[in-house]
PDB file of C-alpha atoms in Angstrom:
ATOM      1  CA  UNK A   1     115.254 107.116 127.537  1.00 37.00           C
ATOM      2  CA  UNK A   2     112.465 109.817 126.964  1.00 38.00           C
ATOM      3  CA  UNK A   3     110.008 110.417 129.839  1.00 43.00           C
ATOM      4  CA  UNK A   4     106.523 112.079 129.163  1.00 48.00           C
ATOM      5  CA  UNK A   5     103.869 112.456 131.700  1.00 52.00           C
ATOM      6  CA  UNK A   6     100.391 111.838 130.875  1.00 50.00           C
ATOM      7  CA  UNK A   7      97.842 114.556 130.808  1.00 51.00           C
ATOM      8  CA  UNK A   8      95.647 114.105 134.010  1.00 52.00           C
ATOM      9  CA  UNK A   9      98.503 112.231 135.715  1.00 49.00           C
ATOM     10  CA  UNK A  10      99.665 112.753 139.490  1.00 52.00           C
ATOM     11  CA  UNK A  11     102.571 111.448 141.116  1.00 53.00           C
ATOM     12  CA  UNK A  12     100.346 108.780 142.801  1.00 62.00           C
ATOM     13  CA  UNK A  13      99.678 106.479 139.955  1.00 69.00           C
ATOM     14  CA  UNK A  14     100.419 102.950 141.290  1.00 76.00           C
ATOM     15  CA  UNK A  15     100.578 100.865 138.391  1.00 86.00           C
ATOM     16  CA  UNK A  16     100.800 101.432 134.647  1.00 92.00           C
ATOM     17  CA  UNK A  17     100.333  99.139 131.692  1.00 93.00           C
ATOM     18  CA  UNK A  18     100.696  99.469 127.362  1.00 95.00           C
ATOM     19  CA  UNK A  19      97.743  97.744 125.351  1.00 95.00           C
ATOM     20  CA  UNK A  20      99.107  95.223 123.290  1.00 94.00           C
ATOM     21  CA  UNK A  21      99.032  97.460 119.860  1.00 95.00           C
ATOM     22  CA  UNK A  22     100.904 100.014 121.845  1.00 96.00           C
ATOM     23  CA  UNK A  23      98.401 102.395 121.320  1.00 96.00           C
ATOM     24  CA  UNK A  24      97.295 103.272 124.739  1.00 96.00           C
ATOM     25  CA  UNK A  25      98.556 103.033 128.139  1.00 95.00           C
ATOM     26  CA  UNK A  26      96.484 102.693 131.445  1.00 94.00           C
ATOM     27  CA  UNK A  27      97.411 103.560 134.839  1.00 94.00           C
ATOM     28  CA  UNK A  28      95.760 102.977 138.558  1.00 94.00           C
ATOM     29  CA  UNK A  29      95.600 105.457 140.938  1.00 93.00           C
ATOM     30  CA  UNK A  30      95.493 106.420 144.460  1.00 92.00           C
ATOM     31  CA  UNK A  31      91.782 107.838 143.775  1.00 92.00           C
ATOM     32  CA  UNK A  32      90.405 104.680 142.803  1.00 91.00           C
ATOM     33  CA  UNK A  33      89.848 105.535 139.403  1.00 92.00           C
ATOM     34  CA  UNK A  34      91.557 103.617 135.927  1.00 92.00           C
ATOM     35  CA  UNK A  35      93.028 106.207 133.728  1.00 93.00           C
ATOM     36  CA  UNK A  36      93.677 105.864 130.089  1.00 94.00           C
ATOM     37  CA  UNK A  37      95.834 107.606 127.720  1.00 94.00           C
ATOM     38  CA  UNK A  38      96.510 107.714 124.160  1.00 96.00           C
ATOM     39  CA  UNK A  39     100.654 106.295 124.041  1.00 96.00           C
ATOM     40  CA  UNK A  40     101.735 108.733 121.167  1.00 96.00           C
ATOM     41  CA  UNK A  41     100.352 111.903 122.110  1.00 96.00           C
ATOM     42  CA  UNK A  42      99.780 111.778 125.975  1.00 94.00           C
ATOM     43  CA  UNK A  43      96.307 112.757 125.532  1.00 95.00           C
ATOM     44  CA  UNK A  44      93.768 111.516 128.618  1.00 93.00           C
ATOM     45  CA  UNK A  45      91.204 109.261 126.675  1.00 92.00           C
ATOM     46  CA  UNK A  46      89.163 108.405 129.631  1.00 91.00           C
ATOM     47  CA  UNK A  47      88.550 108.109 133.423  1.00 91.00           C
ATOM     48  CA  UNK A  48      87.435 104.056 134.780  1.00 90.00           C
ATOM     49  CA  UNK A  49      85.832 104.693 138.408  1.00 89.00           C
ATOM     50  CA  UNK A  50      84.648 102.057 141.008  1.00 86.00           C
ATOM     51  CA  UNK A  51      87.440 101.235 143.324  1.00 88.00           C
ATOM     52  CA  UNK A  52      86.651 101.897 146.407  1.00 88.00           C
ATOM     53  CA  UNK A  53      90.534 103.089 147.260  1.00 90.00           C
ATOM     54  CA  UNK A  54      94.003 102.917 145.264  1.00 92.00           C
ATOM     55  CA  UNK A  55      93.939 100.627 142.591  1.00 90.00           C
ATOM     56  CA  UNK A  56      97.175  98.951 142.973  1.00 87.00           C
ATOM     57  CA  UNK A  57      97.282  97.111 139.539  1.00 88.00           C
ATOM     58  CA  UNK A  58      96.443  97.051 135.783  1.00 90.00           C
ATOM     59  CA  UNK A  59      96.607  94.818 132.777  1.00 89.00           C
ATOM     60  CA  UNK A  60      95.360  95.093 129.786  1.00 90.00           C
ATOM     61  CA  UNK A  61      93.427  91.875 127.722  1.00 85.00           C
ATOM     62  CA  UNK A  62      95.278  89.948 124.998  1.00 86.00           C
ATOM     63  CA  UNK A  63      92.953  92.111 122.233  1.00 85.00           C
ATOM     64  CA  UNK A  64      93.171  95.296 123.625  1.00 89.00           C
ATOM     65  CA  UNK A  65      89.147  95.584 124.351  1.00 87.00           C
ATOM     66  CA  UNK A  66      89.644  94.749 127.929  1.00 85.00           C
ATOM     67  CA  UNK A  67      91.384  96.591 131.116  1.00 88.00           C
ATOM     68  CA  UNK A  68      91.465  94.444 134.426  1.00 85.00           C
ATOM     69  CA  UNK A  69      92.289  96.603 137.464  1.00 87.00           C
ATOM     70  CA  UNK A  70      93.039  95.413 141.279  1.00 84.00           C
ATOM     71  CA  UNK A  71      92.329  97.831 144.289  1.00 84.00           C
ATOM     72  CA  UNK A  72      92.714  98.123 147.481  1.00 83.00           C
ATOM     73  CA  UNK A  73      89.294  97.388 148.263  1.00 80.00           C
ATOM     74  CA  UNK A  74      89.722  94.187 147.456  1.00 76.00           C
ATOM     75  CA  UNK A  75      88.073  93.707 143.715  1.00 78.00           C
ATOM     76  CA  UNK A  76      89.193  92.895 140.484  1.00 80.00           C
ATOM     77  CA  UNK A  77      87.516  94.668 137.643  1.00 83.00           C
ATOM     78  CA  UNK A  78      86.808  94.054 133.983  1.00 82.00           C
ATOM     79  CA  UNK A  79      86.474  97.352 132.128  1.00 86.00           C
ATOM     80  CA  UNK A  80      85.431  97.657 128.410  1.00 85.00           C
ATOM     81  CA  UNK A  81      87.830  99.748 126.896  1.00 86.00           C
ATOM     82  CA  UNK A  82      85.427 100.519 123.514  1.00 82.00           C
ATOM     83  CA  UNK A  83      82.891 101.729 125.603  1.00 72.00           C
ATOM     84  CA  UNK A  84      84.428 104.441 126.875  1.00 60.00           C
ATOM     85  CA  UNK A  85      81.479 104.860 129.666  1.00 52.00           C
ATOM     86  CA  UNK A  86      83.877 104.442 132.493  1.00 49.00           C
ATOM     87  CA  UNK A  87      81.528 101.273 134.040  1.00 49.00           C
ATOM     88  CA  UNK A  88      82.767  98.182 134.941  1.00 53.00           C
ATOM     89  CA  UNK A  89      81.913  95.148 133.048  1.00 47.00           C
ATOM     90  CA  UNK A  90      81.575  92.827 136.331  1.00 48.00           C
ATOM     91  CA  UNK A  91      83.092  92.960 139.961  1.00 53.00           C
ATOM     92  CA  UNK A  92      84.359  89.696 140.271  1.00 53.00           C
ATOM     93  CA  UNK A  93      85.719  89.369 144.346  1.00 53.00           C
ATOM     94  CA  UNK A  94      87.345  90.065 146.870  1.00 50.00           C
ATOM     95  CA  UNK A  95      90.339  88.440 146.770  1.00 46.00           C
ATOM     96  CA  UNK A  96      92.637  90.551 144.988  1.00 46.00           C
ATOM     97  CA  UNK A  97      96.449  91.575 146.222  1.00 48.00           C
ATOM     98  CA  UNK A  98      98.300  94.142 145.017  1.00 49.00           C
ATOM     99  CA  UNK A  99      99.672  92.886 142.120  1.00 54.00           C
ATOM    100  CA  UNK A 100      98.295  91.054 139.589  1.00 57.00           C
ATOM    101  CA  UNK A 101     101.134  88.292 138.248  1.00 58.00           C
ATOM    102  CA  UNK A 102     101.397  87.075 135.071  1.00 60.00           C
ATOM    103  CA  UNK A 103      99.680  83.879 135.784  1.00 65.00           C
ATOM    104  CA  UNK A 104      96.782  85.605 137.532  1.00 61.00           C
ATOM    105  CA  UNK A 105      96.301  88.472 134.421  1.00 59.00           C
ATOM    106  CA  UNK A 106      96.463  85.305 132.244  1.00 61.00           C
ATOM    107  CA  UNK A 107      93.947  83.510 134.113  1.00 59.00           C
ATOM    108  CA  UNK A 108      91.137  86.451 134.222  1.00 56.00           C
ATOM    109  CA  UNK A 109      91.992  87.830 131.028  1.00 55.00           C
ATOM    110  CA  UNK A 110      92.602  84.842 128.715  1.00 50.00           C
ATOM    111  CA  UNK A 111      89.370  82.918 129.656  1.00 45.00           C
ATOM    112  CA  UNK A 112      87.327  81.464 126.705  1.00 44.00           C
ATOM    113  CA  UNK A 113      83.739  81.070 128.551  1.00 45.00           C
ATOM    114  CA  UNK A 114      83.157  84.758 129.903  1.00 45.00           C
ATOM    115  CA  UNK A 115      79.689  83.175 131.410  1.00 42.00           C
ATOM    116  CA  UNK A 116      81.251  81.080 133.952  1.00 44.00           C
ATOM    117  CA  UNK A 117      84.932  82.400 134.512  1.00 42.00           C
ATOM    118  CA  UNK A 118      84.339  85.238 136.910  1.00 44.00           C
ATOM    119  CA  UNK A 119      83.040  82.652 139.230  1.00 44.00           C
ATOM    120  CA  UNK A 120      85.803  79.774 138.894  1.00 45.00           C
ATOM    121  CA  UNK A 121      88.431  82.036 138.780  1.00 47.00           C
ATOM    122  CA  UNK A 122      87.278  83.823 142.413  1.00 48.00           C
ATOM    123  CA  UNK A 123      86.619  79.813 143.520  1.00 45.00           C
ATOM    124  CA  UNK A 124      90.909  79.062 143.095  1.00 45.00           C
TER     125      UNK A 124
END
């Protein structure tokens, strides 16, 4: 298997996940910040900060726009990946563990209503 590290990229990363074209691939790190990098090239696209500690997982949405990342602060983040701006969409609470499973990226990801799920999906 080929290895390639990621411009930008430390030892510390904690978590690392492919958007579902492939293109890109995002990783949480010990400094609290979201990085993303292009797959093919290895290029740093951008930088997501607001943890407030190691962000401990990542997922990406089921259309790519969409990065979710859990810290050790205790928050769950929505970042738009199209914006590029590096600020989070919402902070949702602070009930987050380390890693995010399947059931629980499915459940903040996959939600239709994005008016009301940030608050039933903290409520569980």
């Amino acid at each position: 298997a080929a290895r390639a590290t990621p411009a930008g990229t430390r030892r510390d990363a904690r978590s690392l996940a492919f958007s579902p074209d492939g293109r890109m691939v995002a990783g949480g790190d010990r400094d609290g910040t979201v990085r993303l990098w292009d797959a093919t090239t290895g290029l740093q696209l951008s930088v997501l900060a607001g943890h407030e500690g190691p962000v401990w997982s990542v997922a990406f949405g089921p259309d790519g726009h969409t990065v979710a990342s859990g810290g050790e602060d205790g928050t769950l983040r929505l970042w738009s990946v199209l914006r590029g701006t590096g600020e989070a969409v919402d902070r949702i609470c602070r009930a987050v563990r380390r890693d995010l499973s399947r059931e629980e990226r499915d459940r903040y990801l996959n939600v239709p209503d994005e008016g009301e799920w940030p608050r039933r999906a903290c409520a569980r």
